[in-house]
CSV table of C-alpha atoms and ligand atoms in Angstrom, one decimal:
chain,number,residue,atom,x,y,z
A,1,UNK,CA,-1.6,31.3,2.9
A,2,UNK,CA,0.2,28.6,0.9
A,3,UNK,CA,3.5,29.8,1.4
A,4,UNK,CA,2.6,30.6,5.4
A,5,UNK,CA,5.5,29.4,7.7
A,6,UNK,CA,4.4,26.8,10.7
A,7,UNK,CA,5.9,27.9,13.9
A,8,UNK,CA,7.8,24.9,15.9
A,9,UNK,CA,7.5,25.3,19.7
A,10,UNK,CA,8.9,22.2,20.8
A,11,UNK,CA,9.1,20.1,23.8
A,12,UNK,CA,11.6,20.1,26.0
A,13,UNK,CA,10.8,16.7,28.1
A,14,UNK,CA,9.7,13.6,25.0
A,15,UNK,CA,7.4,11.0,26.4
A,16,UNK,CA,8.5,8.0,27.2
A,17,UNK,CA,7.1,5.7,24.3
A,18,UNK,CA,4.5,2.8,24.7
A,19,UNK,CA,5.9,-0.6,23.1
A,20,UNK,CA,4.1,-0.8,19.9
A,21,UNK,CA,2.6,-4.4,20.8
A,22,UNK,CA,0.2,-2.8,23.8
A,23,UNK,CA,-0.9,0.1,21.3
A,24,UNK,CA,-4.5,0.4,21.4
A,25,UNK,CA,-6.6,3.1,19.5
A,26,UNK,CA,-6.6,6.8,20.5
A,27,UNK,CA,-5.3,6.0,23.8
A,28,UNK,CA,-1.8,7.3,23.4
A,29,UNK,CA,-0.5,10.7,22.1
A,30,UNK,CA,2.4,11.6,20.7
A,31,UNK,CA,4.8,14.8,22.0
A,32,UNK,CA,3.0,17.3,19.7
A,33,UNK,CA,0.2,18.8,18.3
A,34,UNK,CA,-0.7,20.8,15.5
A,35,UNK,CA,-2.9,24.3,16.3
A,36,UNK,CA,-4.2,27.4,13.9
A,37,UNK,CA,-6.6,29.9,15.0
A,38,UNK,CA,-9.8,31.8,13.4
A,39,UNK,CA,-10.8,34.4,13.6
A,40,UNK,CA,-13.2,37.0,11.0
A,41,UNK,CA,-10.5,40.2,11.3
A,42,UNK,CA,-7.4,37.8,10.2
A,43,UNK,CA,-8.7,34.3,9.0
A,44,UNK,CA,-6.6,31.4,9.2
A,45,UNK,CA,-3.3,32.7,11.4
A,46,UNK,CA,-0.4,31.4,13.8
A,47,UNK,CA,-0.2,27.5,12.0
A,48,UNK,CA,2.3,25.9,15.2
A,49,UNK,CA,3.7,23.0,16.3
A,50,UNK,CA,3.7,22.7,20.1
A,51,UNK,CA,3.8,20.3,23.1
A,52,UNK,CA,0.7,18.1,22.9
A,53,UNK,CA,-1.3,19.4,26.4
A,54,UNK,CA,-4.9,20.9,27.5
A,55,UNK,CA,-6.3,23.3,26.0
A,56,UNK,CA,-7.8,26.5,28.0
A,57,UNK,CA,-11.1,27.5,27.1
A,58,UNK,CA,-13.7,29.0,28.7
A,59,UNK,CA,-16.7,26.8,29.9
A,60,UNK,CA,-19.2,28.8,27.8
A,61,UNK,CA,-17.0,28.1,23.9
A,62,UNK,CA,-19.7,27.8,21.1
A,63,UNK,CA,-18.6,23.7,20.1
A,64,UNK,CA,-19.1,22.5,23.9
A,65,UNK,CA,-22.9,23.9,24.1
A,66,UNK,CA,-23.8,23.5,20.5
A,67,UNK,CA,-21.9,21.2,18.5
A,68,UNK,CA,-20.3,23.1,15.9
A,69,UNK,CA,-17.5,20.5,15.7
A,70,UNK,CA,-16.5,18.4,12.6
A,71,UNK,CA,-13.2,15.8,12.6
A,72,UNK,CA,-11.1,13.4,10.0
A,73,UNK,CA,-9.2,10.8,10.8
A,74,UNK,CA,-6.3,9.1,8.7
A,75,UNK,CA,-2.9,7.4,9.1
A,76,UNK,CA,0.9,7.8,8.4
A,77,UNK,CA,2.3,4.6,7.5
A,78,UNK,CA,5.9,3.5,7.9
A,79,UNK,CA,6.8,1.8,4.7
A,80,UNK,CA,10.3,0.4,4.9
A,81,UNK,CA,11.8,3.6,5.9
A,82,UNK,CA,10.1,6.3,4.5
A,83,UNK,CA,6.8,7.8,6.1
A,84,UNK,CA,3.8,7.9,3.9
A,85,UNK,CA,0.0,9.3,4.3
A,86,UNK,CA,-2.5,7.6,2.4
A,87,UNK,CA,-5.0,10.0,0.1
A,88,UNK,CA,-4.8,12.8,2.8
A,89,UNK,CA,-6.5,15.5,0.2
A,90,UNK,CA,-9.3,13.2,-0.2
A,91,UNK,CA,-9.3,14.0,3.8
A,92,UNK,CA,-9.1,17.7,3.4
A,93,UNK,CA,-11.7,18.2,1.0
A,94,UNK,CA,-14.1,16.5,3.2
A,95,UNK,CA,-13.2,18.5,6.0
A,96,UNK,CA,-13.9,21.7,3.8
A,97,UNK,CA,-17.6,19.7,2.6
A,98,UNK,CA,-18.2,19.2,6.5
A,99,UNK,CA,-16.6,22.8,7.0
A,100,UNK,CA,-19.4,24.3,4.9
A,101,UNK,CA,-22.2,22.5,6.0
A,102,UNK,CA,-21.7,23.7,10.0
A,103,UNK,CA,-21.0,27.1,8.9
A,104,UNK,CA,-17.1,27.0,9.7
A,105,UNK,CA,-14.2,28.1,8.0
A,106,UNK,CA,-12.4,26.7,4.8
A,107,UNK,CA,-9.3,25.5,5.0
A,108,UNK,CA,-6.5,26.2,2.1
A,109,UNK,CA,-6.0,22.3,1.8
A,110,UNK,CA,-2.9,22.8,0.1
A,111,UNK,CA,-1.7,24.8,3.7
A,112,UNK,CA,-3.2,22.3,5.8
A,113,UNK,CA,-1.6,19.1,4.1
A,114,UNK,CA,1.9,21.0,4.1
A,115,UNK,CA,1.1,22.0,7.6
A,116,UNK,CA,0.0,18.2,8.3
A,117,UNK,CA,3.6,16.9,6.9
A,118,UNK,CA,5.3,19.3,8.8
A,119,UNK,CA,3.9,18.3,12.1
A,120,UNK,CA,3.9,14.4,11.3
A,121,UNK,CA,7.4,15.1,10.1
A,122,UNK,CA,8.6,16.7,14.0
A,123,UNK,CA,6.8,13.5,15.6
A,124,UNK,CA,8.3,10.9,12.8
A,125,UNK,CA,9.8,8.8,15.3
A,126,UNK,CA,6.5,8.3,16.9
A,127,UNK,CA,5.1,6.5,13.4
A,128,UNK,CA,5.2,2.6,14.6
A,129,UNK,CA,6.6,-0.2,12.2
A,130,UNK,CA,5.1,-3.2,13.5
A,131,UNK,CA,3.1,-5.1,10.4
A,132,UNK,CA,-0.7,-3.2,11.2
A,133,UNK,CA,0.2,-0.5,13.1
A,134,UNK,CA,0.0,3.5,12.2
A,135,UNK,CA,0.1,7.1,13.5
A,136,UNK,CA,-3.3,7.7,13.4
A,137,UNK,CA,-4.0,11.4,12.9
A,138,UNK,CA,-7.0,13.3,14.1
A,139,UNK,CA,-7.5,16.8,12.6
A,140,UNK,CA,-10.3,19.0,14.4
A,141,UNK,CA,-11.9,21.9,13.5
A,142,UNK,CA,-14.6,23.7,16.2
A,143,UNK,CA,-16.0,26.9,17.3
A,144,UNK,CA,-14.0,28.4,20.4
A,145,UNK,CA,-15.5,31.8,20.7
A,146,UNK,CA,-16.9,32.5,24.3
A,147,UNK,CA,-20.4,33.0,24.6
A,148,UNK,CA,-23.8,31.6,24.9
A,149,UNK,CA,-25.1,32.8,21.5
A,150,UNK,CA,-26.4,30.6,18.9
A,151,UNK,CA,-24.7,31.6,15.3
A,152,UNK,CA,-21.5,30.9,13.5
A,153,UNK,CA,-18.5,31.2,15.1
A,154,UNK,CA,-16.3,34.1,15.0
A,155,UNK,CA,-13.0,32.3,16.6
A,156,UNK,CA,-12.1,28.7,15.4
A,157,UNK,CA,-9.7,26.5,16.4
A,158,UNK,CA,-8.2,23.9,14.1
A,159,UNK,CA,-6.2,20.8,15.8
A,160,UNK,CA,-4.4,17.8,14.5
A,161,UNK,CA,-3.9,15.0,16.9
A,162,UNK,CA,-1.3,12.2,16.5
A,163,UNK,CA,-1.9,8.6,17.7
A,164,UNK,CA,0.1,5.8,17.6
A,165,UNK,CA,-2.3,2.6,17.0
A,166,UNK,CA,-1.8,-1.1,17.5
A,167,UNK,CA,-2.6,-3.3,14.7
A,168,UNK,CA,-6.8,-3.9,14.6
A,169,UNK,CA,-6.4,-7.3,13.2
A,170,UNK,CA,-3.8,-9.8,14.9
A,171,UNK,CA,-4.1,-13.0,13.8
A,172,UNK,CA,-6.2,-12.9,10.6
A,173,UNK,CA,-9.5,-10.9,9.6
A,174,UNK,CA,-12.5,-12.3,12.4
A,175,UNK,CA,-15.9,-11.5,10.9
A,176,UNK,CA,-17.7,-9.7,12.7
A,177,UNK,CA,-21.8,-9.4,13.7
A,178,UNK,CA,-24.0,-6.8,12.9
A,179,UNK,CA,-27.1,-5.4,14.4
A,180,UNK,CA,-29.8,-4.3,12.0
A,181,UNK,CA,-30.5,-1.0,13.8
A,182,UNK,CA,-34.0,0.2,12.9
A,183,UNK,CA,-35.6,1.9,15.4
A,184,UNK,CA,-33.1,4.7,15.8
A,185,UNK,CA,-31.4,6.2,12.7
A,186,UNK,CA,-28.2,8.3,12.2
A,187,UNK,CA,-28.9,10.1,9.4
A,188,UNK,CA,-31.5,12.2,7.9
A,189,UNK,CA,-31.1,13.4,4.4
A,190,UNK,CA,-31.1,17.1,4.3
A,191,UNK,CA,-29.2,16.5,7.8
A,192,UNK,CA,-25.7,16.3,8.7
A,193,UNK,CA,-24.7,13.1,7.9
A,194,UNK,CA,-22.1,13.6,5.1
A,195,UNK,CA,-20.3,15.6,7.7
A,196,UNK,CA,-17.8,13.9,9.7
A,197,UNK,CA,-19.1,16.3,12.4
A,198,UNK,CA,-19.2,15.4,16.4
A,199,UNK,CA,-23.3,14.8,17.2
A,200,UNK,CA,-23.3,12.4,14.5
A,201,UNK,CA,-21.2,10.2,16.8
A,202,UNK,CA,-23.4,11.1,20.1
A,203,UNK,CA,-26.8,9.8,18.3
A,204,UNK,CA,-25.3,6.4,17.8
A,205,UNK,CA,-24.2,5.2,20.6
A,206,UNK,CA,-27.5,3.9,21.6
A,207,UNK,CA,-27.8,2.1,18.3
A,208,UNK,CA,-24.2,1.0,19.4
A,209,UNK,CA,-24.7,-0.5,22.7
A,210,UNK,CA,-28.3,-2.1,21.4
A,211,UNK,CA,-25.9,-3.6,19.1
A,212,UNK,CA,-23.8,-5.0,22.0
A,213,UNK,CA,-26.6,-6.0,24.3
A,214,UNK,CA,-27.5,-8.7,21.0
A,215,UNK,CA,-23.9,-10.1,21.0
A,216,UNK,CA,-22.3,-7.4,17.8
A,217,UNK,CA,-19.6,-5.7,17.2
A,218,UNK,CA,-21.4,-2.9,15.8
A,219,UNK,CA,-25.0,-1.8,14.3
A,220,UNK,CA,-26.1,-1.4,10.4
A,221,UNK,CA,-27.7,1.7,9.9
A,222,UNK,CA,-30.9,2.0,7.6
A,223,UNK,CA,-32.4,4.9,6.5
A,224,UNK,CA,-34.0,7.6,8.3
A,225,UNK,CA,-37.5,7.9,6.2
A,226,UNK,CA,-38.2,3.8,6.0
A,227,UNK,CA,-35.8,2.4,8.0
A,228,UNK,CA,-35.4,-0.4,5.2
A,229,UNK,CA,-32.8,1.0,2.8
A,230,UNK,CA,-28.9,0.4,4.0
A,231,UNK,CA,-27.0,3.0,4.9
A,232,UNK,CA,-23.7,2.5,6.4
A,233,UNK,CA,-22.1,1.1,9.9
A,234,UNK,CA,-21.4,3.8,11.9
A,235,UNK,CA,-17.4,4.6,11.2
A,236,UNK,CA,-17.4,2.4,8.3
A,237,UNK,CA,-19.0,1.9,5.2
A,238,UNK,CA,-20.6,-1.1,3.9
A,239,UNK,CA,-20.0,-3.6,0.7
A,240,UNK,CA,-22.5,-7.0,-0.6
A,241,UNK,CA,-21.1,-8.7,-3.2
A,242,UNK,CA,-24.3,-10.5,-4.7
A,243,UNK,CA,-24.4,-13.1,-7.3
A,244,UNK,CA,-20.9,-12.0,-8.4
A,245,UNK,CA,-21.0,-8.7,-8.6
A,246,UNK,CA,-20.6,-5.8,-6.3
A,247,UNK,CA,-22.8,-3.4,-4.2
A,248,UNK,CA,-22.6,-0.3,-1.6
A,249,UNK,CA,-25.3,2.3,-1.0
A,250,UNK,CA,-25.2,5.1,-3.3
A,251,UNK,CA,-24.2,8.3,-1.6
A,252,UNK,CA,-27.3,10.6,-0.5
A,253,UNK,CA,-26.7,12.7,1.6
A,254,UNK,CA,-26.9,10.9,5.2
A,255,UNK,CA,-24.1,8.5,4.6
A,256,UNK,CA,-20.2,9.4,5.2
A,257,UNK,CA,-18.7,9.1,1.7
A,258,UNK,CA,-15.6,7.4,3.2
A,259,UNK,CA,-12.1,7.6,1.6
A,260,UNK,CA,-12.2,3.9,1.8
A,261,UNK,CA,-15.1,3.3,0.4
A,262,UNK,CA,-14.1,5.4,-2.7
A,263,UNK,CA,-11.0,3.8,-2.8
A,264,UNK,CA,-12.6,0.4,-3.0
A,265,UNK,CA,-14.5,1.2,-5.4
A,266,UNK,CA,-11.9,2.4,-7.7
A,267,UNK,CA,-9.9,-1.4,-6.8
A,268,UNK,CA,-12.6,-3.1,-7.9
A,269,UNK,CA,-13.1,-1.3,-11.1
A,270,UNK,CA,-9.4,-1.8,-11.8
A,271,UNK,CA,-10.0,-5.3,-11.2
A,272,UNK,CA,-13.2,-5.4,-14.2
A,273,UNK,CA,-15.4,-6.2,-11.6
A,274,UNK,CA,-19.4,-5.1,-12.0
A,275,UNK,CA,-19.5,-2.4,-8.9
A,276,UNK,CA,-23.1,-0.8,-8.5
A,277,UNK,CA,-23.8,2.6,-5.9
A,278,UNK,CA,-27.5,1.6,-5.5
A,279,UNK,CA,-30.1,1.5,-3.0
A,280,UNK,CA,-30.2,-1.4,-0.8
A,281,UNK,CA,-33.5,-2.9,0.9
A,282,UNK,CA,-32.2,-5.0,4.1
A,283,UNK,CA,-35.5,-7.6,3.8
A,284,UNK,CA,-33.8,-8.2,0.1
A,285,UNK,CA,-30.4,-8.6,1.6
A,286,UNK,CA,-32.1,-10.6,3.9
A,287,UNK,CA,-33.3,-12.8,1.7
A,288,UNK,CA,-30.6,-13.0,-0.4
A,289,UNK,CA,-28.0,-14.5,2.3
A,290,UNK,CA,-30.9,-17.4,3.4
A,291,UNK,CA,-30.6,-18.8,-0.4
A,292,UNK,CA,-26.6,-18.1,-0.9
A,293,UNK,CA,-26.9,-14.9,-3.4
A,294,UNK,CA,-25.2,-12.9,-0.6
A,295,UNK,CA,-22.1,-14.4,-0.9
A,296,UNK,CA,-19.7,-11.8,0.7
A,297,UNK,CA,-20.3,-8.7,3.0
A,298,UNK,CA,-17.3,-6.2,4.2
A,299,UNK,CA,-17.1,-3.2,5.8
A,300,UNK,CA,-14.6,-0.3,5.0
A,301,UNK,CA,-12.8,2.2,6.7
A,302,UNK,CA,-9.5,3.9,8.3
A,303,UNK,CA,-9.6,1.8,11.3
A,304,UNK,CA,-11.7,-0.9,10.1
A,305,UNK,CA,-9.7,-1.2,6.8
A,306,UNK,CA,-11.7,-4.1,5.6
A,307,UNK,CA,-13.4,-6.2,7.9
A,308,UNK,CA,-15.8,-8.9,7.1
A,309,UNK,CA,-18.8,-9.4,8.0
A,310,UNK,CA,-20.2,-12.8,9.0
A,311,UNK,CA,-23.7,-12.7,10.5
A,312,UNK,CA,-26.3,-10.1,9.9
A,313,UNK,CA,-28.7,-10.1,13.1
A,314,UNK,CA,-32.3,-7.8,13.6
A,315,UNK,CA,-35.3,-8.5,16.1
A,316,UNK,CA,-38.7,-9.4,15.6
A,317,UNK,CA,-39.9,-6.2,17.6
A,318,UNK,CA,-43.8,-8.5,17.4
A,319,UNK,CA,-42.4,-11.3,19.1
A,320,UNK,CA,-38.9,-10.1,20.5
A,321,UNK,CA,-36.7,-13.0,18.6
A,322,UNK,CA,-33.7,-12.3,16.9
A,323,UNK,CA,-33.3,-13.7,13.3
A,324,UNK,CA,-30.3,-14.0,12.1
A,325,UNK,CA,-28.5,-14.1,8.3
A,326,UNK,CA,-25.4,-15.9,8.2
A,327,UNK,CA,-23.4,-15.0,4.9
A,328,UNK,CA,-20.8,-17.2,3.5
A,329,UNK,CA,-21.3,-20.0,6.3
A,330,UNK,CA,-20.1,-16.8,9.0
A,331,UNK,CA,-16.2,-17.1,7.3
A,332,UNK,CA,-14.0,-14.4,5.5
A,333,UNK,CA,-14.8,-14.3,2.1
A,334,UNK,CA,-12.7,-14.5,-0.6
A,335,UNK,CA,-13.3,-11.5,-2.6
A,336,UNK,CA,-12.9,-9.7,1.4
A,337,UNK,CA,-8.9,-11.5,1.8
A,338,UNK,CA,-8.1,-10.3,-1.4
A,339,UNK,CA,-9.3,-6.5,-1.3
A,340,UNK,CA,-8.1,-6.5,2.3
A,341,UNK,CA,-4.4,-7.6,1.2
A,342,UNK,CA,-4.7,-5.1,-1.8
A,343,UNK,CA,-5.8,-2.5,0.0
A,344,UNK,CA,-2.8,-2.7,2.7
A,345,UNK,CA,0.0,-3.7,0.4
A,346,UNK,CA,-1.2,-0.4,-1.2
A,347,UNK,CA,-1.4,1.5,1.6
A,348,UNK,CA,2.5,-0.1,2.8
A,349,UNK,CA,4.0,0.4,-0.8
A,350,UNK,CA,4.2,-3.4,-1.3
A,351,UNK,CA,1.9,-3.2,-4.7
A,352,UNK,CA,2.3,-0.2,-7.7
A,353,UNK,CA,0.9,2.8,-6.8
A,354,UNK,CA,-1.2,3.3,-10.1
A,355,UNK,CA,-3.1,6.1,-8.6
A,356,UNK,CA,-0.5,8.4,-6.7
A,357,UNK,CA,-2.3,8.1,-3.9
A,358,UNK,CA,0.5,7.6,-1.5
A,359,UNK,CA,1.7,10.9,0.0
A,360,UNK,CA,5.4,10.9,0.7
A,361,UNK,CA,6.3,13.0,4.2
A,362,UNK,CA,9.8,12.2,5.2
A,363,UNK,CA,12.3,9.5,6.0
A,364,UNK,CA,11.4,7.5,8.7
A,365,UNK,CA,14.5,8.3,11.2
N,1,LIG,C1,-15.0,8.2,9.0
N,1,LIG,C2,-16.3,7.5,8.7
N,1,LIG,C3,-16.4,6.5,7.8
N,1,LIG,C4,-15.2,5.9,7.0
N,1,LIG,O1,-14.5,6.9,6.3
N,1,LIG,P1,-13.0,6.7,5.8
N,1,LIG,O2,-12.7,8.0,5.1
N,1,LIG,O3,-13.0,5.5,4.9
N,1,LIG,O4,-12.2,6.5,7.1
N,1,LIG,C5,-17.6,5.9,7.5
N,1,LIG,N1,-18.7,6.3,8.2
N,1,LIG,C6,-18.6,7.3,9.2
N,1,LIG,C7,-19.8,7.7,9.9
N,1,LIG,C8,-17.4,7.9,9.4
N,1,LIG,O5,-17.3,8.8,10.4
């Protein structure tokens, strides 16, 4: 499968491209797509480049009715003239975890990365060079057999998207609120949530526009047995530094374990900073931003990067009021600057590459 050649069906009529300064997220596609089918007689087969366009299926495929979907998302970079994917077999191996958890096929991720740097490579001119900006690539992986039967599927389709996207900060990191969601939860353990899989993303939306209705940007997830413990924000994963030293909810089962997050992890360690995986009670955290031990709070992700947080909100559900913790007087911290200019000089080859994690694809143009 390694050595498998990816047909290139190309398009004869390129889009006209958006200017890069009214990008916004997943809202514009590039000229191609990448596509390999499933199927139980001859496994992974017919790897191709062709025009990005619909896709026909028939109303009754398995993923539409019951889910059996699971995604990744991560960006080419242009860094001064050479094209660069950050970690992207961190990305694939995840995709097998989530693979195995929905009962769908593994990918060879040494096939699917070449495949992947073959296809950004055909749409290289679509990677934007604005400071912030990135081709933001979806791979997709879902059941596409016909039929109303509930088991595994017997025909997959696997998918990479390609998005250019505007920069998500202009103008300096803005903290941002967050809801303390703990009525409804994402995640059970024993569930899905270490898959990056499609219902995930359906159950949150109503923790997400709660979030919204109380003035944030997005909700804080607790845990699904106590709804005390914190688990994660929703496409992003979550950091306290507290009385110096460093925290993020250990990984158990019903939180993504984000390519960010382990990357973060691994800066902070190289940095000799104290970094715990532990679990995290919200009325502590709570607590602990009202008398100034909370002294930072970020959020991490592939769109988010790192993005402070400034104010931690949850209701009263007795008496209906909001009360809100405000960390580091609702300003960026300075621990949060720092990571977030490390982590993106990293990403745009500006800083030494200790841990190979940058992926070289091609020249630029
Ligand atoms: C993708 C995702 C993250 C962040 O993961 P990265 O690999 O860092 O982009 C965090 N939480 C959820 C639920 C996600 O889907």
């Amino acid at each position: 499968m390694t050595n498998a050649k990816v047909r290139l069906e190309l398009t004869s009529t390129p889009k006209t491209k958006v200017p890069e300064d009214k990008l916004g997220f997943g809202q514009v596609f590039t000229d191609h797509m990448f596509v390999m089918d499933w199927d139980e007689e001859k496994g992974w087969h017919d790897a191709r480049v062709v025009p990005h366009g619909s896709l026909l299926l028939d109303p009754s495929f398995g993923a539409l009715h019951y889910g059996q979907s699971i995604f990744e998302g991560l960006k080419a970079y242009n860094n001064g003239g050479k094209v660069y994917l950050f970690r992207p077999n961190k990305n694939f191996e995840r995709l097998n975890n989530s693979a195995d958890r929905m009962s769908l096929p593994r990918l060879d991720e040494e096939f699917a990365l070449e495949a992947l740097k073959e296809f950004v490579k055909v749409d290289r001119s679509w990677v934007p060079t604005t400071e912030g900006t990135s081709l933001y690539l979806r791979p997709l992986m879902f059941n596409s057999e016909v039929g109303l039967g509930v088991h595994p599927a017997k025909k997959v389709t696997y998918l990479v998207l390609a998005s250019p996207s505007g920069a998500y900060f202009t103008g300096g990191l803005k903290p941002i609120r967050l809801y303390v969601e703990d009525e409804y939860v994402r995640a059970a353990v024993g569930g899905v949530g270490f898959a990056k899989t499609a219902g995930n993303y359906a159950a949150s939306l109503k923790g997400q526009l709660k979030a919204e209705e109380f003035g944030c940007q997005q909700c804080l997830w607790l845990d699904a047995k106590e709804h005390r413990y914190v688990e994660e924000g929703g496409a992003m994963n979550v950091f306290f530094k507290v009385n110096g030293e460093f925290y993020t909810p250990a990984l158990t089962g019903s939180i993504l374990p984000g390519v960010t997050r382990d990357s973060m992890l691994q800066l902070l360690r190289d940095r000799g900073e104290k970094v715990h995986e532990a679990r995290l009670d919200v009325n502590e955290l709570f607590e602990q931003a009202k008398n100034g031990q909370l002294e930072e709070m970020f959020c991490v992700g592939t769109a988010a990067v790192v993005t402070p947080v400034g104010t931690l909100v949850r209701q009263n559900h007795q008496t209906g009021e909001l009360e809100e913790a405000v960390i580091n007087g609702g300003q960026t911290g300075k621990y949060t600057q720092d990571l977030y200019s490390e982590l993106v000089n990293l990403q745009l080859g500006k800083t030494e590459d200790k841990h190979g994690w940058l992926v070289e694809v091609c020249d630029a143009e």
